[in-house]
Coordinates of C-alpha atoms and ligand atoms in Angstrom, one line a residue:
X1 CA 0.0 0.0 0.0
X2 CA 1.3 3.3 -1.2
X3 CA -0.9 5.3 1.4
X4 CA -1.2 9.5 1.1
X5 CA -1.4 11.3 4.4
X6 CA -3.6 14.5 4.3
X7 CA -3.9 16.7 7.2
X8 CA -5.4 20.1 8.1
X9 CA -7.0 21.3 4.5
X10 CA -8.3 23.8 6.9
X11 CA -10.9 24.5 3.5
X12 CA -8.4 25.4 1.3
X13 CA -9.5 24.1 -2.4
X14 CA -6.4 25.2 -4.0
X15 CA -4.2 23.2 -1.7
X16 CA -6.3 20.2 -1.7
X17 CA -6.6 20.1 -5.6
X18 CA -2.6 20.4 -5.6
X19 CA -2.0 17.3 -3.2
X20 CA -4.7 15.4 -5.1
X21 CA -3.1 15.9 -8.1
X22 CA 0.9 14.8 -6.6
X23 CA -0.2 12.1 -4.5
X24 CA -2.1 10.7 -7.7
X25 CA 1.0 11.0 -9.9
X26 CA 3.2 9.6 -7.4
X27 CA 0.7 6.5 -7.7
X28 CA -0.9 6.1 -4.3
X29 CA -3.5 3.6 -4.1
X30 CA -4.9 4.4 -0.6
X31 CA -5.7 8.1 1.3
X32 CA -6.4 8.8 4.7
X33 CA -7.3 12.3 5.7
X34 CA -6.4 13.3 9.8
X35 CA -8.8 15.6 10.2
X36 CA -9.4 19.5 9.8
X37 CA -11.1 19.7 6.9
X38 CA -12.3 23.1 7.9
X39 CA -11.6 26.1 9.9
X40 CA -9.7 29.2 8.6
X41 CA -10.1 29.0 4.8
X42 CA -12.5 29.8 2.6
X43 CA -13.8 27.0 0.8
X44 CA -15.0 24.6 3.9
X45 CA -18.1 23.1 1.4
X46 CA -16.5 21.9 -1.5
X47 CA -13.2 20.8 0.8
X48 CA -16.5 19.0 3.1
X49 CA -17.9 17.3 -0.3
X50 CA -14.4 16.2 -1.8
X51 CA -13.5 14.4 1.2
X52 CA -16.4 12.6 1.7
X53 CA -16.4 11.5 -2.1
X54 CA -13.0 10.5 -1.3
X55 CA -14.4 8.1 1.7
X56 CA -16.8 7.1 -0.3
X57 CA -14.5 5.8 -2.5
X58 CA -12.7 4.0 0.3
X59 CA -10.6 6.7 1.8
X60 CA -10.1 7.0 5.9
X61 CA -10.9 10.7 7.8
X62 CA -10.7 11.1 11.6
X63 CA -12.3 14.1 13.5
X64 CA -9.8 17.1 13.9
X65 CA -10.4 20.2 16.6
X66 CA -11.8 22.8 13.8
X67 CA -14.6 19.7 12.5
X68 CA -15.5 18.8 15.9
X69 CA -15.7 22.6 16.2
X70 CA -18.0 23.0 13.2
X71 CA -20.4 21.0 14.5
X72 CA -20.9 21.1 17.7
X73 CA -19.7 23.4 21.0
X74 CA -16.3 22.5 20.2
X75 CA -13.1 22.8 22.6
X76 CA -11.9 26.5 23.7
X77 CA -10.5 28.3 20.5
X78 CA -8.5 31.5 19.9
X79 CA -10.6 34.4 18.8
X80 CA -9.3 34.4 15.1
X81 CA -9.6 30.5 14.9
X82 CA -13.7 30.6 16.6
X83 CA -14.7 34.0 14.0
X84 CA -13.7 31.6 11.1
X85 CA -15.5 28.6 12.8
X86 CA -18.7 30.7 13.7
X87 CA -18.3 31.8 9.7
X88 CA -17.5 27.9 8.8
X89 CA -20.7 27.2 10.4
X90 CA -22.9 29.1 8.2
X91 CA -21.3 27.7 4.6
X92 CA -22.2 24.2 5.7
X93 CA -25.6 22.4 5.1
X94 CA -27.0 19.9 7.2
X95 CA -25.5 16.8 5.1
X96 CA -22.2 18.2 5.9
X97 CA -22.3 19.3 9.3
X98 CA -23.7 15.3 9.9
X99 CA -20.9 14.1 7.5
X100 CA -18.3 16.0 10.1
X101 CA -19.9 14.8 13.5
X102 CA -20.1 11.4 12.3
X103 CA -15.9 11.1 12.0
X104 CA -14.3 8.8 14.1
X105 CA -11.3 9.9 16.6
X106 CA -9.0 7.5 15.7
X107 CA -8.6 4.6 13.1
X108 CA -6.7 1.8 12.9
X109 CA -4.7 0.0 10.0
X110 CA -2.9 -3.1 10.7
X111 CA -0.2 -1.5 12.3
X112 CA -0.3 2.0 11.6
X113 CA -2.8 3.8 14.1
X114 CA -4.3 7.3 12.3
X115 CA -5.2 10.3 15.0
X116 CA -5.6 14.3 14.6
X117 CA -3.4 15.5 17.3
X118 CA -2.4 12.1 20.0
X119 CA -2.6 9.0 20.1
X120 CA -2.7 9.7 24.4
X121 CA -6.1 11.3 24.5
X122 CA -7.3 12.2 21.5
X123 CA -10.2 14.3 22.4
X124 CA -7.3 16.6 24.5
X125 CA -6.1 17.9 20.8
X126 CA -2.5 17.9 22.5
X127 CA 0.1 19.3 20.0
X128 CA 2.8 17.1 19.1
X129 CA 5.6 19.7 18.7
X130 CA 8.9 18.2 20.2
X131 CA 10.1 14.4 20.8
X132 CA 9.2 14.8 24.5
X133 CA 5.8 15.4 23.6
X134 CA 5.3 12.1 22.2
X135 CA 6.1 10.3 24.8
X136 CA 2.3 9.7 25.9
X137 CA 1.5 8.6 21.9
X138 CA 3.7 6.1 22.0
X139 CA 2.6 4.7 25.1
X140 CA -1.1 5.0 24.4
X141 CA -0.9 2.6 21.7
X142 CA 0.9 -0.6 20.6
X143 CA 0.7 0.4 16.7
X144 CA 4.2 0.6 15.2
X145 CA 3.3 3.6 12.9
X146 CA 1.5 6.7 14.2
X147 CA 0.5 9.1 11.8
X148 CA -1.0 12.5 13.3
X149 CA -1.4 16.3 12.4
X150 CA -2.9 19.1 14.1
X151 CA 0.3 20.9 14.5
X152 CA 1.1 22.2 10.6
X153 CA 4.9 22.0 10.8
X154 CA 6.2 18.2 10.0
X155 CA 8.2 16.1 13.1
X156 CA 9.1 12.8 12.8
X157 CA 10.2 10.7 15.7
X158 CA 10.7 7.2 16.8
X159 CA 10.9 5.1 19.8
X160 CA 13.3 2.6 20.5
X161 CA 11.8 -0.7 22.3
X162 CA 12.9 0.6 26.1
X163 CA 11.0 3.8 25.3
X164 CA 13.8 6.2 24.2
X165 CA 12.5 8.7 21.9
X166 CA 14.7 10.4 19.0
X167 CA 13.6 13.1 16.7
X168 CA 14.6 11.7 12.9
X169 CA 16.0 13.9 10.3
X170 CA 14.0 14.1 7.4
X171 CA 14.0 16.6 4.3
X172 CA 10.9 16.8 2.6
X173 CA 10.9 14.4 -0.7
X174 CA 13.8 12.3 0.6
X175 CA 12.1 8.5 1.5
X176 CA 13.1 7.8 5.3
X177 CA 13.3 4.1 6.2
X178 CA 11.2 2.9 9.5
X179 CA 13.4 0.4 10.6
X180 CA 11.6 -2.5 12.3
X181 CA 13.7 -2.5 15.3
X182 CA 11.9 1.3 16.0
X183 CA 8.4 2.1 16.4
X184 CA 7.8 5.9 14.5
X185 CA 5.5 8.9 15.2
X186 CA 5.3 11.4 12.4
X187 CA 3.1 14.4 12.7
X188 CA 2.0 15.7 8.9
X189 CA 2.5 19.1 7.7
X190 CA -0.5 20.3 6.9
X191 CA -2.4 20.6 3.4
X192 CA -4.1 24.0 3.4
X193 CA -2.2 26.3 6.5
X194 CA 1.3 25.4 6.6
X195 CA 3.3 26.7 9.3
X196 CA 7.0 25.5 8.0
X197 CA 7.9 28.6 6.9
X198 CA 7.2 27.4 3.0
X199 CA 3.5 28.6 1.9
X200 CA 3.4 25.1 -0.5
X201 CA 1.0 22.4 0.5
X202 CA 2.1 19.5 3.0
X203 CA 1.5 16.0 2.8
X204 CA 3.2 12.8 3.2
X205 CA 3.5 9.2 1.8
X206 CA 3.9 6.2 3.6
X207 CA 4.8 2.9 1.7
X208 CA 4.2 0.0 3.7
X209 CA 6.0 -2.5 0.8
X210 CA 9.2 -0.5 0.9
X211 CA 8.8 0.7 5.0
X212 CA 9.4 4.5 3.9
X213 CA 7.7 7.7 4.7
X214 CA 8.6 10.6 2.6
X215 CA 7.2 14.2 3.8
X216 CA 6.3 16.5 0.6
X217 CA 5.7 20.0 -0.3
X218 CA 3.8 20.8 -3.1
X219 CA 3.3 24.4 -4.4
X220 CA -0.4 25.8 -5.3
X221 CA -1.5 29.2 -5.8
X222 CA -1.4 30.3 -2.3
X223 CA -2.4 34.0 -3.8
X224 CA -5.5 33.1 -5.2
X225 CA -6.6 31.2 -1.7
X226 CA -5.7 34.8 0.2
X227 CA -7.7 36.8 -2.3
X228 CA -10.7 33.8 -1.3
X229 CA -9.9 34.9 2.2
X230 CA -10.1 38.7 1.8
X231 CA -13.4 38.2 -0.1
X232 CA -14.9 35.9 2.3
X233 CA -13.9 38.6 5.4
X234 CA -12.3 36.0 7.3
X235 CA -9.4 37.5 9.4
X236 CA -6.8 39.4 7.3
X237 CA -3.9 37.2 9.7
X238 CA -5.5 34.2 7.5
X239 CA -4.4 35.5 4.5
X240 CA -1.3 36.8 5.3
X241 CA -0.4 33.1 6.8
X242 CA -1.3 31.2 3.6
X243 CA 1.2 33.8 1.5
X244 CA 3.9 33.4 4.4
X245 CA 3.7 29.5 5.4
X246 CA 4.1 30.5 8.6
Ligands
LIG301 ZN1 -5.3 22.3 12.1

């Protein structure tokens, strides 16, 4: 399985059209999506009614902060983040506010476990931003392969067996080997909001034949999804973030 790892399309269309389009060419036969499909950008209805094509064709999505946000009371949020949530809420009809609530937390595949923020209590949204902080994932959950987002800038980290955590190098496009005698955690840059300091799209590939995960970046028009922004009068920070990737 050549599986694509989408995370925080925060309704950007652009983005999500981009990553499509790479992870397609790159020949992925299998997509799972961790969540934040809206909040922040401009186009949460159409992001809402490709992913749920995409699950109907057999794709996995887990519940992220800003979707259980969208639907429902929602955990605390930062003024910026609950304006464009309260705005979210009035794009979305009743199929795809259901279509959000309905998302499960977590999902499991074989041995790769797929979570928006950690594997330790999913329904905290605890950010995954340093080695340390993984810790708790790791022991939560036997799976050898953690995939998560929420955080929008890319980590990667493994375990070794007596519960010594490292953080792993890896360059985005370069393939990174899981070695068995590891177990790995990599949180996902995300697709529509990047926060790397590079405005282009984030995703990553994880190839279960060869054992490799590759993080990628993929450049869309970041402009055009700012002008969406503007036009929608969501936050002018929101714009500005999409042009900076940071
Ligand atoms: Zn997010």
């Amino acid at each position: 399985m050549k599986l694509a790892i989408l995370t925080d399309i925060h309704a950007n269309r652009e983005a999500l059209t981009a990553v499509l389009e790479d992870q397609a060419a790159r020949g992925c036969d299998a997509i799972a999506v961790l969540g934040d499909i809206v909040g922040y950008g401009p186009d949460p209805a159409w992001c809402v009614d490709r992913v749920r094509r995409l699950v109907a064709e057999g794709a996995i999505c887990v519940k992220g902060n800003h979707d259980a946000a969208a639907c429902g009371p929602g955990a605390p949020m930062n003024p910026t983040a609950r304006k464009a949530i309260d705005w979210t809420r009035t794009q979305l009809d009743a199929a795809q506010l259901e279509f959000l609530a309905h998302l499960p937390m977590t999902a499991d595949l074989g041995d790769v476990m797929l979570v928006h923020a950690s594997a330790e209590a999913p329904a905290d949204w605890i950010y995954i931003t340093s080695e340390l902080k993984a810790v708790g994932a790791f022991r939560a959950t036997r799976a050898r392969v953690i995939l998560v987002g929420h955080v929008h800038v890319p980590l990667l980290v493994s375990a070794e067996m007596s519960g010594t955590v490292r953080e792993q190098k890896a360059r985005s496009g370069l393939p990174v080997p899981l070695l068995r005698s590891r177990r790995w955690l990599a949180v996902v840059g995300s697709v529509g909001q990047p926060r790397d300091r590079n405005p282009a799209a984030g995703y990553a590939v994880y190839d279960s034949a060869a054992n490799e995960l590759t993080f990628r970046k993929v450049p869309y028009d970041c402009a055009a999804t700012a002008r969406k922004v503007r036009a929608a009068g969501l936050p002018e920070s929101l714009a500005l973030r999409l042009l900076s990737g940071d």
